[in-house]
Short mmCIF file of C-alpha atoms in Angstrom, two decimals:
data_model
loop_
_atom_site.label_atom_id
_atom_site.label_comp_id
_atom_site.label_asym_id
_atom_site.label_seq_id
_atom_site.Cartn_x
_atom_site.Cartn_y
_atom_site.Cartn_z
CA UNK A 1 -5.63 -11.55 8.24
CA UNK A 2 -3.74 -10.90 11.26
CA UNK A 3 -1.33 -8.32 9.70
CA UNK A 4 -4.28 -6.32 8.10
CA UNK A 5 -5.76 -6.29 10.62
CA UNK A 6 -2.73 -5.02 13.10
CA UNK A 7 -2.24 -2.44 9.74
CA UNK A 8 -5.68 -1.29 10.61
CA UNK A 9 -4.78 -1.00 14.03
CA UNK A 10 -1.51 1.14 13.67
CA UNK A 11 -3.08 3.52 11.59
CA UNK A 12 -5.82 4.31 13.54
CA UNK A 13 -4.19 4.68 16.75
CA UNK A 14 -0.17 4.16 16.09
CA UNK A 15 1.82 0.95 16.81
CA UNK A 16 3.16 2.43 20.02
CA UNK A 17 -0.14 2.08 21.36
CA UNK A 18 -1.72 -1.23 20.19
CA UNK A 19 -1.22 -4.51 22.03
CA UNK A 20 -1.21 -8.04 20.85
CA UNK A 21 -4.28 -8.74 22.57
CA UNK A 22 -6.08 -5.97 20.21
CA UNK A 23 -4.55 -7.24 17.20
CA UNK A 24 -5.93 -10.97 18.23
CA UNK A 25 -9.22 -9.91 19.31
CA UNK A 26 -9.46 -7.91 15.25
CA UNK A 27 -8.47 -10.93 13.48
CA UNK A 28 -10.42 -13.13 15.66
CA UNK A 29 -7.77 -14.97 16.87
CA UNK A 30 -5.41 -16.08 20.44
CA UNK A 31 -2.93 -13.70 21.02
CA UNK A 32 -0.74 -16.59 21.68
CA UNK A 33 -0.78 -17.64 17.58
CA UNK A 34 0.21 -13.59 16.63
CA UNK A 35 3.09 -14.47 19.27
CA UNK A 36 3.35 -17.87 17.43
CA UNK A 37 3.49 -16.36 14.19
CA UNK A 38 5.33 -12.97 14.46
CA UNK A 39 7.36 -13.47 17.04
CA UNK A 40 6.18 -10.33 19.25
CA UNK A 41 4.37 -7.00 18.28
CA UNK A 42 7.53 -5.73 16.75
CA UNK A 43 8.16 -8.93 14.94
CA UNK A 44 4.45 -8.05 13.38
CA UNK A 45 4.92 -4.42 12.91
CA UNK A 46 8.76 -5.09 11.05
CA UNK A 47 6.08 -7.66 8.85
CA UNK A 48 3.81 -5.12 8.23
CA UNK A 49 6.53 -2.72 6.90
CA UNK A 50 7.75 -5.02 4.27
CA UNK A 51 4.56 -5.89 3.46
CA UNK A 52 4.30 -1.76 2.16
CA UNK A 53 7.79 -2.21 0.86
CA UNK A 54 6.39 -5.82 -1.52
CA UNK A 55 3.49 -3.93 -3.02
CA UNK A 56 5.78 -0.71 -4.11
CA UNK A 57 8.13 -3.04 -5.09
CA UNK A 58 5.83 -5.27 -7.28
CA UNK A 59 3.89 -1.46 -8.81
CA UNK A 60 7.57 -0.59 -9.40
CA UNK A 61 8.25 -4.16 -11.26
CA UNK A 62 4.98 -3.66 -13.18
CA UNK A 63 6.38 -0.51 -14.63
CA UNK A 64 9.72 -1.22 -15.21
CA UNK A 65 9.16 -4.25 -16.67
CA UNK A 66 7.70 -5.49 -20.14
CA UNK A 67 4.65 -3.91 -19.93
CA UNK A 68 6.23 -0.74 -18.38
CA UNK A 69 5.79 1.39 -21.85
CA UNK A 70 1.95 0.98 -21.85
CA UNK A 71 1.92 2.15 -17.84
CA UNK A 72 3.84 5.27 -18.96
CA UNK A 73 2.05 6.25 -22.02
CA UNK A 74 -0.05 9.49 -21.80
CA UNK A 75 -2.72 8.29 -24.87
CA UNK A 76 -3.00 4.72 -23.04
CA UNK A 77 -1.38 4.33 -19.72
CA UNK A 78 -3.92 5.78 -17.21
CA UNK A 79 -6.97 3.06 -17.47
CA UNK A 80 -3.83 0.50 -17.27
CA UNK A 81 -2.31 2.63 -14.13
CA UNK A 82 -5.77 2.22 -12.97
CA UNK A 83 -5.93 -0.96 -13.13
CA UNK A 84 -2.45 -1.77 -11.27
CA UNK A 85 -3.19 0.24 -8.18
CA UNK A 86 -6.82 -1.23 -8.06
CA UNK A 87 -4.58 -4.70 -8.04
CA UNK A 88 -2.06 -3.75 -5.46
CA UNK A 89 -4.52 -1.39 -3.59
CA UNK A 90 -7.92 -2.49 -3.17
CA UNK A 91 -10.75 -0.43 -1.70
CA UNK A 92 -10.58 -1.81 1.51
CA UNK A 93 -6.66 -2.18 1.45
CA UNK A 94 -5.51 -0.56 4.90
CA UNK A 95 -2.14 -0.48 3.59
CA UNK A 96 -2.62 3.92 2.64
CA UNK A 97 -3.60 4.31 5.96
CA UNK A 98 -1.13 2.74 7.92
CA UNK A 99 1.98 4.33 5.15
CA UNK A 100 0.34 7.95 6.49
CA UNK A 101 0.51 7.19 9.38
CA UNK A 102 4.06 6.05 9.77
CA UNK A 103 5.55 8.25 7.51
CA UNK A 104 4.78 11.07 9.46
CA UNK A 105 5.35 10.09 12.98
CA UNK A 106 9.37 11.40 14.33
CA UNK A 107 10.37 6.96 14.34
CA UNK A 108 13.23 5.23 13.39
CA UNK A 109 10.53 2.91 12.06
CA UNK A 110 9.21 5.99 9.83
CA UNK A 111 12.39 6.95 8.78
CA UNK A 112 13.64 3.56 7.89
CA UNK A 113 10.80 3.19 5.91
CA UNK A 114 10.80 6.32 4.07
CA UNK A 115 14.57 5.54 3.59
CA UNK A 116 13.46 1.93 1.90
CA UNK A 117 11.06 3.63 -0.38
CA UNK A 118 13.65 6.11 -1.59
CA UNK A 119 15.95 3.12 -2.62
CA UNK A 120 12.78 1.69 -4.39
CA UNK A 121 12.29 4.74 -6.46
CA UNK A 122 15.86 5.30 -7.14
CA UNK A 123 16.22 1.87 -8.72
CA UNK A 124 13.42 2.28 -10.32
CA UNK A 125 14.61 5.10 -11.99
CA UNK A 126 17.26 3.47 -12.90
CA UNK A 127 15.69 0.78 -14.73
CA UNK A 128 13.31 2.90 -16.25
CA UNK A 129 16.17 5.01 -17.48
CA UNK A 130 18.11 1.96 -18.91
CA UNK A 131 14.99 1.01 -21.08
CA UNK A 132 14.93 4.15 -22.43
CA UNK A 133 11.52 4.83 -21.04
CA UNK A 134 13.04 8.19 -18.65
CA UNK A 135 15.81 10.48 -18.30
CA UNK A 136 17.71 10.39 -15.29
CA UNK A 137 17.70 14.33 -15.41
CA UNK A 138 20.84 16.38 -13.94
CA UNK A 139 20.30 14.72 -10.54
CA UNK A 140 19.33 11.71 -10.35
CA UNK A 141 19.07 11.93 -6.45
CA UNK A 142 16.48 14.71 -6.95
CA UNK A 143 14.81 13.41 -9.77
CA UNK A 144 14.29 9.94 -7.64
CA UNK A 145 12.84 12.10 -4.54
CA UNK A 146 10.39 13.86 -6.57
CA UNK A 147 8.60 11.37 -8.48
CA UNK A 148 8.14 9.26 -4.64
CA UNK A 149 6.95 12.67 -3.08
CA UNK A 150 4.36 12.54 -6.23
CA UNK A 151 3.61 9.52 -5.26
CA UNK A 152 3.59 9.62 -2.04
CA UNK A 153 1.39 12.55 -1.89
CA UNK A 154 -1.55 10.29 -2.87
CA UNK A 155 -1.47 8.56 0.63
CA UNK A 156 -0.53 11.60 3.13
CA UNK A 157 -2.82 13.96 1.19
CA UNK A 158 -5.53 11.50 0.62
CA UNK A 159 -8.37 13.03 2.66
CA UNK A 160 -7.68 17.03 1.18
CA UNK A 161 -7.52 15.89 -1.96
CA UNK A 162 -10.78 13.95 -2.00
CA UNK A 163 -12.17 17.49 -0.69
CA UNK A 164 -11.05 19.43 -3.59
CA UNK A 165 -11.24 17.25 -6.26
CA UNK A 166 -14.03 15.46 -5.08
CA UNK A 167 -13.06 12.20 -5.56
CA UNK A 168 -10.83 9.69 -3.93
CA UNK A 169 -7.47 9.67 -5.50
CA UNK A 170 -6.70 6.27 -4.66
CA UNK A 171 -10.44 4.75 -6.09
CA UNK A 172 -10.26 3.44 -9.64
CA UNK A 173 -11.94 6.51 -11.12
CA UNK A 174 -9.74 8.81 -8.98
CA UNK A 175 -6.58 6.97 -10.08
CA UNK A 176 -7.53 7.31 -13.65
CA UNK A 177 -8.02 11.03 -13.41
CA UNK A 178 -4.98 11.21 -11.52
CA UNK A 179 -2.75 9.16 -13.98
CA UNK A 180 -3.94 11.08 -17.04
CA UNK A 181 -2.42 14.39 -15.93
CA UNK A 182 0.44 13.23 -14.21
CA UNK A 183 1.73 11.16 -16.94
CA UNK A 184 1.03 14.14 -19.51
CA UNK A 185 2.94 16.35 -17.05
CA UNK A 186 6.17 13.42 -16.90
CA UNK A 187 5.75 12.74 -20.92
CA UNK A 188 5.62 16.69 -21.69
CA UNK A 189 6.00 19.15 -19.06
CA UNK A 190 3.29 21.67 -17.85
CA UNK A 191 2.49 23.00 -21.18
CA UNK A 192 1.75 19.37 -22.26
CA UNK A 193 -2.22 18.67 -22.67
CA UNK A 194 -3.71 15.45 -21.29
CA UNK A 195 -4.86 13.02 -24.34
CA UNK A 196 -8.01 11.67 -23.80
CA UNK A 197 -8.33 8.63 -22.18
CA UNK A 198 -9.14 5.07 -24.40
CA UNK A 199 -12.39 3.27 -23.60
CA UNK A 200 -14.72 3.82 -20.40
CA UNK A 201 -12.30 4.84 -17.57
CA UNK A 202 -14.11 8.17 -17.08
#
């Protein structure tokens, strides 16, 4: 509760400016236990960042790992995709907001992070490679870059592309329109067409 809460509170107004006392008096608690707990605001704010780092992780463990094909196909994978954000992500999740934030502030904190989710998608290229469920491509370094800026683009561009597409990218019905053409686009290029989705997603 308290590090939502203080995840809440660094994206709307940046860590730099938050104190502990805000963070208690959000999560409805002394600011003596978030001293207690974390240490000190930066003991709560280095918390909050591997808190990002778990859930990427654990979405990057989902589809690597046995159930990995399903995530990735184009004919089934986007009500499943669905599904695994909606886990890792819920609605009210401030986790996208405080990632936006973060990411784009000049940091060491921002850069660190950014560096951290880099690694993540590199090794999970890796593994998704060794099951024979991607190519590595020519460069690997690139390849690893691109798919997190696709990613990635979710959470900084959240707002615009609700505006255009007029739905929110990150809701469940969002996420399966989303997944549909993206994983078209990774199984087949840009001349691929998206196969309809199974069931009631849309």
């Amino acid at each position: 509760m308290i590090r939502d809460e203080a995840l809440r509170l660094f994206a709307a107004h940046g860590p730099e400016t938050v104190t502990v006392r805000q963070i208690a008096a959000a999560a409805g608690v002394s600011a003596g236990l978030v001293t207690h707990h974390f240490g000190s605001k930066e003991g709560l704010r280095q918390e909050a960042d591997q808190y990002v780092l778990d859930v990427f992780e654990a979405m990057f463990g989902e589809l690597t790992g046995d159930g990995g094909a399903e995530l990735l196909d184009p004919g089934a994978g986007a009500g499943s995709l669905s599904e695994m954000f909606a886990r890792h992500l819920p609605d009210d999740s401030p986790l996208p907001g405080y990632l936006r934030r973060l990411l784009m502030s000049d940091t060491d904190a921002g850069r660190l992070l950014f560096r951290r989710l880099y690694d993540l998608s590199r090794n999970g290229l890796d593994s998704l490679s060794t099951a024979g469920l991607a190519a590595p491509g020519r460069d690997p370094a690139v390849r690893a870059a691109l798919l997190l800026a696709n990613d990635l683009a979710l959470f900084l561009l959240r707002d615009r592309l609700t505006e255009v597409l007029g739905t929110d990218p990150l809701s469940a019905d969002g996420m399966t329109r989303w997944a549909s053409e993206m994983l078209s686009i990774y199984a087949g290029g840009l001349n691929a067409m998206p196969t309809e989705p199974q069931g009631d997603a849309l």
